[in-house]
C-alpha atoms as an extended CHARMM CRD file, in Angstrom:
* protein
*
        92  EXT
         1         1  UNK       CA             23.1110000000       -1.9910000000       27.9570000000  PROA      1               0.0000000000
         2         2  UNK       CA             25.2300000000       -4.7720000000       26.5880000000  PROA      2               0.0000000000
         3         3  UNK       CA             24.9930000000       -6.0500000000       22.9870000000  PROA      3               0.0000000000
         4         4  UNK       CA             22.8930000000       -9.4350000000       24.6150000000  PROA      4               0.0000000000
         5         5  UNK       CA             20.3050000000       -7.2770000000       26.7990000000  PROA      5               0.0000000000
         6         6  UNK       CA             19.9520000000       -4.9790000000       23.4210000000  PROA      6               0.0000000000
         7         7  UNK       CA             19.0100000000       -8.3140000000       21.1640000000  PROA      7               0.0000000000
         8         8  UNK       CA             16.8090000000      -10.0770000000       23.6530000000  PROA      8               0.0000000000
         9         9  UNK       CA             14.7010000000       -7.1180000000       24.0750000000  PROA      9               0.0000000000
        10        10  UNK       CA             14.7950000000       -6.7640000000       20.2130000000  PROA      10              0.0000000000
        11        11  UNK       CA             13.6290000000      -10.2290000000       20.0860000000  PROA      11              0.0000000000
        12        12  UNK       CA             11.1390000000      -10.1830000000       23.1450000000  PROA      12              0.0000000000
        13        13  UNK       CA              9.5810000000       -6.2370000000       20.8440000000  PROA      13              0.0000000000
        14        14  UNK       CA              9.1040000000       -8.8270000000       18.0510000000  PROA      14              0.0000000000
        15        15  UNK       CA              7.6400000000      -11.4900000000       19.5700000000  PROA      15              0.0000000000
        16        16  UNK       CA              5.2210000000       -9.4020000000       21.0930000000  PROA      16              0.0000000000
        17        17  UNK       CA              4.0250000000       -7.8800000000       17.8850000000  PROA      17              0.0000000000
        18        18  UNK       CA              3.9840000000      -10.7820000000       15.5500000000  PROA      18              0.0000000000
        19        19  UNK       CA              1.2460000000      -11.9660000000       18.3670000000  PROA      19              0.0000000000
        20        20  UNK       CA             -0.0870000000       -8.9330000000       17.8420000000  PROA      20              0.0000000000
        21        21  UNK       CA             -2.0420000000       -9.7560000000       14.9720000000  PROA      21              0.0000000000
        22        22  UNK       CA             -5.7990000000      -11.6020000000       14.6260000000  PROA      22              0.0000000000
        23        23  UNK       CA             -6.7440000000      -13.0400000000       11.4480000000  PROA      23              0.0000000000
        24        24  UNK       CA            -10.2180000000      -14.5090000000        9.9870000000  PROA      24              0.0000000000
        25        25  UNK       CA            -11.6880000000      -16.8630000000        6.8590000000  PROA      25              0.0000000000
        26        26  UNK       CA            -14.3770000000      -15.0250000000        4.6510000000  PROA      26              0.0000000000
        27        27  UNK       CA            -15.4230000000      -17.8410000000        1.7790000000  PROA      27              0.0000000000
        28        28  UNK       CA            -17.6240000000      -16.4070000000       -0.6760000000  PROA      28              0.0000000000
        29        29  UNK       CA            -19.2530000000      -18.4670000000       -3.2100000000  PROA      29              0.0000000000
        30        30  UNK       CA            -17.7960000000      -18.9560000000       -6.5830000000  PROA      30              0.0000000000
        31        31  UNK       CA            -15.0610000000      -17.2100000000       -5.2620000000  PROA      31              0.0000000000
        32        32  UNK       CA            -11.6120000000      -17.7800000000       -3.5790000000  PROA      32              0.0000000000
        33        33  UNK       CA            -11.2430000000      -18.0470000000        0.1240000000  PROA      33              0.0000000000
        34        34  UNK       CA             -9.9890000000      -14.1140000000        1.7510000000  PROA      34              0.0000000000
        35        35  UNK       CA             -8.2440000000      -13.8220000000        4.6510000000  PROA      35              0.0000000000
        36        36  UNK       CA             -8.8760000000      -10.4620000000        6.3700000000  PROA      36              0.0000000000
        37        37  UNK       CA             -5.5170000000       -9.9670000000        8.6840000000  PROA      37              0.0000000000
        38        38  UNK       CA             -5.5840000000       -7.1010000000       11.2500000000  PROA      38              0.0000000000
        39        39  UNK       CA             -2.2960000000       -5.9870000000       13.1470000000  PROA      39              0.0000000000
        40        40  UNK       CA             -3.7880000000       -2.3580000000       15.1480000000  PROA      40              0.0000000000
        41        41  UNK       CA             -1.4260000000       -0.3330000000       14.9380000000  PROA      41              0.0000000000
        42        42  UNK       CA              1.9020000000       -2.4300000000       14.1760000000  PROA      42              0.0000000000
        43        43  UNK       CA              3.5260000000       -1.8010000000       11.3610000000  PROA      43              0.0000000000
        44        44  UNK       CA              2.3850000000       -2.9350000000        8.0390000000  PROA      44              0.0000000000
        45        45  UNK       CA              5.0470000000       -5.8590000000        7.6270000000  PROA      45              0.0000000000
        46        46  UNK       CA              3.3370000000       -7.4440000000       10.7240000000  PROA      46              0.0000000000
        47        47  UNK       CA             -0.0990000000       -7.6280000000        8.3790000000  PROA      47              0.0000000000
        48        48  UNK       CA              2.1630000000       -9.0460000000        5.6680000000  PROA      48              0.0000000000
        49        49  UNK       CA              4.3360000000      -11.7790000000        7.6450000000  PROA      49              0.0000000000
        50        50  UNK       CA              0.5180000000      -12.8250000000        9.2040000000  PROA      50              0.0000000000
        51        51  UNK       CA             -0.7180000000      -13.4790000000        5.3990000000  PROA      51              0.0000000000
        52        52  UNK       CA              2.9530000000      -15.4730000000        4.6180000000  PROA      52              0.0000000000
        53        53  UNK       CA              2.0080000000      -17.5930000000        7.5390000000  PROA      53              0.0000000000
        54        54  UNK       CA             -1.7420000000      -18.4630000000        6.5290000000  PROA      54              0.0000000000
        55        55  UNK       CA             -0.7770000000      -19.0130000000        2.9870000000  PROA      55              0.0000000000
        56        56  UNK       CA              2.5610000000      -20.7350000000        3.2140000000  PROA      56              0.0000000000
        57        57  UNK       CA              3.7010000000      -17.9040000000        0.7950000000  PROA      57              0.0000000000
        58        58  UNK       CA              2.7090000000      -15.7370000000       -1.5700000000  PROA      58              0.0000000000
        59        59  UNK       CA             -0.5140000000      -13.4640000000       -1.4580000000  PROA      59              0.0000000000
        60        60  UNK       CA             -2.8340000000      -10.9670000000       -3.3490000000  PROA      60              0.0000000000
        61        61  UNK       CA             -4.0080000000       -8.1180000000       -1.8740000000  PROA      61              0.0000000000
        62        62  UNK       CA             -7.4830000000       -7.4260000000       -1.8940000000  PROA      62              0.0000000000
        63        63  UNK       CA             -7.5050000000       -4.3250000000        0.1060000000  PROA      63              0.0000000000
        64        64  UNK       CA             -5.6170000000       -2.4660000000        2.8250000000  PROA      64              0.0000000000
        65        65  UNK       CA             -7.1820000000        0.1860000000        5.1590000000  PROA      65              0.0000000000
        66        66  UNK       CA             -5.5970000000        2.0190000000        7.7320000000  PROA      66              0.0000000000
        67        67  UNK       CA             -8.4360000000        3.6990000000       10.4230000000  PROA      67              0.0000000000
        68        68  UNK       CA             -9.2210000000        4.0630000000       13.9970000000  PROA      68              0.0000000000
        69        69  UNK       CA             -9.2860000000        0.4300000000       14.7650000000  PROA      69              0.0000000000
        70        70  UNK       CA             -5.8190000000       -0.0780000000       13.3460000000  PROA      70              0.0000000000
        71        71  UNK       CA             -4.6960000000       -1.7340000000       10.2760000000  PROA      71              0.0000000000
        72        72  UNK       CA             -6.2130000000       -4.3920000000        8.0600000000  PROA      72              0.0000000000
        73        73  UNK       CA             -5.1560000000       -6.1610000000        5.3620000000  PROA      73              0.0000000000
        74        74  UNK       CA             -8.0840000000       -8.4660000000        2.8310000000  PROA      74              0.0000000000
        75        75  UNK       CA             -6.2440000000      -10.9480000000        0.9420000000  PROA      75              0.0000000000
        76        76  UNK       CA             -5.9920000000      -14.3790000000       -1.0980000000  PROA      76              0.0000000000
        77        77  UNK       CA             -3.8700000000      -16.8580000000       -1.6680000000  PROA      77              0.0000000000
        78        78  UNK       CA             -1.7280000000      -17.2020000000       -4.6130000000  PROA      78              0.0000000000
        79        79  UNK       CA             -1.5460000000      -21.0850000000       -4.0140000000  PROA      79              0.0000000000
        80        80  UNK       CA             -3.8200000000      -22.4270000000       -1.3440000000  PROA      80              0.0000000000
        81        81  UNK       CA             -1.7620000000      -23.8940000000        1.2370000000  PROA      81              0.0000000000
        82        82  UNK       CA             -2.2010000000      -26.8960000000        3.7960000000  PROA      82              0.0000000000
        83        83  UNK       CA             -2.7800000000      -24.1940000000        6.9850000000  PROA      83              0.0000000000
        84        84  UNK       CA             -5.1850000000      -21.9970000000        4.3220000000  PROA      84              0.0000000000
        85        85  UNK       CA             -6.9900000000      -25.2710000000        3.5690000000  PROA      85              0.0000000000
        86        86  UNK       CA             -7.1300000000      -26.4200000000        6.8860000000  PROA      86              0.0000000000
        87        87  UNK       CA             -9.1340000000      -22.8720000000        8.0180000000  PROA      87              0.0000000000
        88        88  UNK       CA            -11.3730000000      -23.0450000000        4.9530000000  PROA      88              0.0000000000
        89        89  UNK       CA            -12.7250000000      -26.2170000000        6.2820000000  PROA      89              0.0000000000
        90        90  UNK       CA            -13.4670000000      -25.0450000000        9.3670000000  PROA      90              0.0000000000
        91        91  UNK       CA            -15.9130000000      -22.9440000000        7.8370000000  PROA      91              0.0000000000
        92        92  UNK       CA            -17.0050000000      -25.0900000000        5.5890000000  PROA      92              0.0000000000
């Protein structure tokens, strides 16, 4: 394999698994806005550069769980961002 074919299937591998993640909007009253981000079975950076994208940053962790339906990740924003906002009033 040649050093090209080796970093476009690299890149095609990560592609496929940053898609590989589904996300949803939980707003609770009185509360902040989670975000519960599951990835399967990817590895648990995939679950973290999700919840960078939805916030436009940084995150707290509500809770983490690892079981037969793969990986999830509950979380807030630190700052709400415009793409956060934007979901929140979808619901809303």
């Amino acid at each position: 394999m040649t050093p090209g074919m080796i970093r476009f299937c690299v890149a095609t591998c990560l592609l496929i698994a940053a898609a590989g993640c589904a996300s949803e909007t939980v707003v609770r009253p009185g509360g902040p806005a989670e975000h519960m981000v599951s990835c399967w079975y990817f590895g648990w950076y995939i679950c973290y550069d999700k919840a960078r994208e939805i916030c436009g940053g940084d995150f707290k962790i509500v809770s983490h769980d690892e079981g037969s339906s793969g990986r999830r990740l509950r979380m807030t924003c630190a700052k709400p961002s415009p793409v956060s906002l934007r979901r929140l009033r979808a619901y809303v």
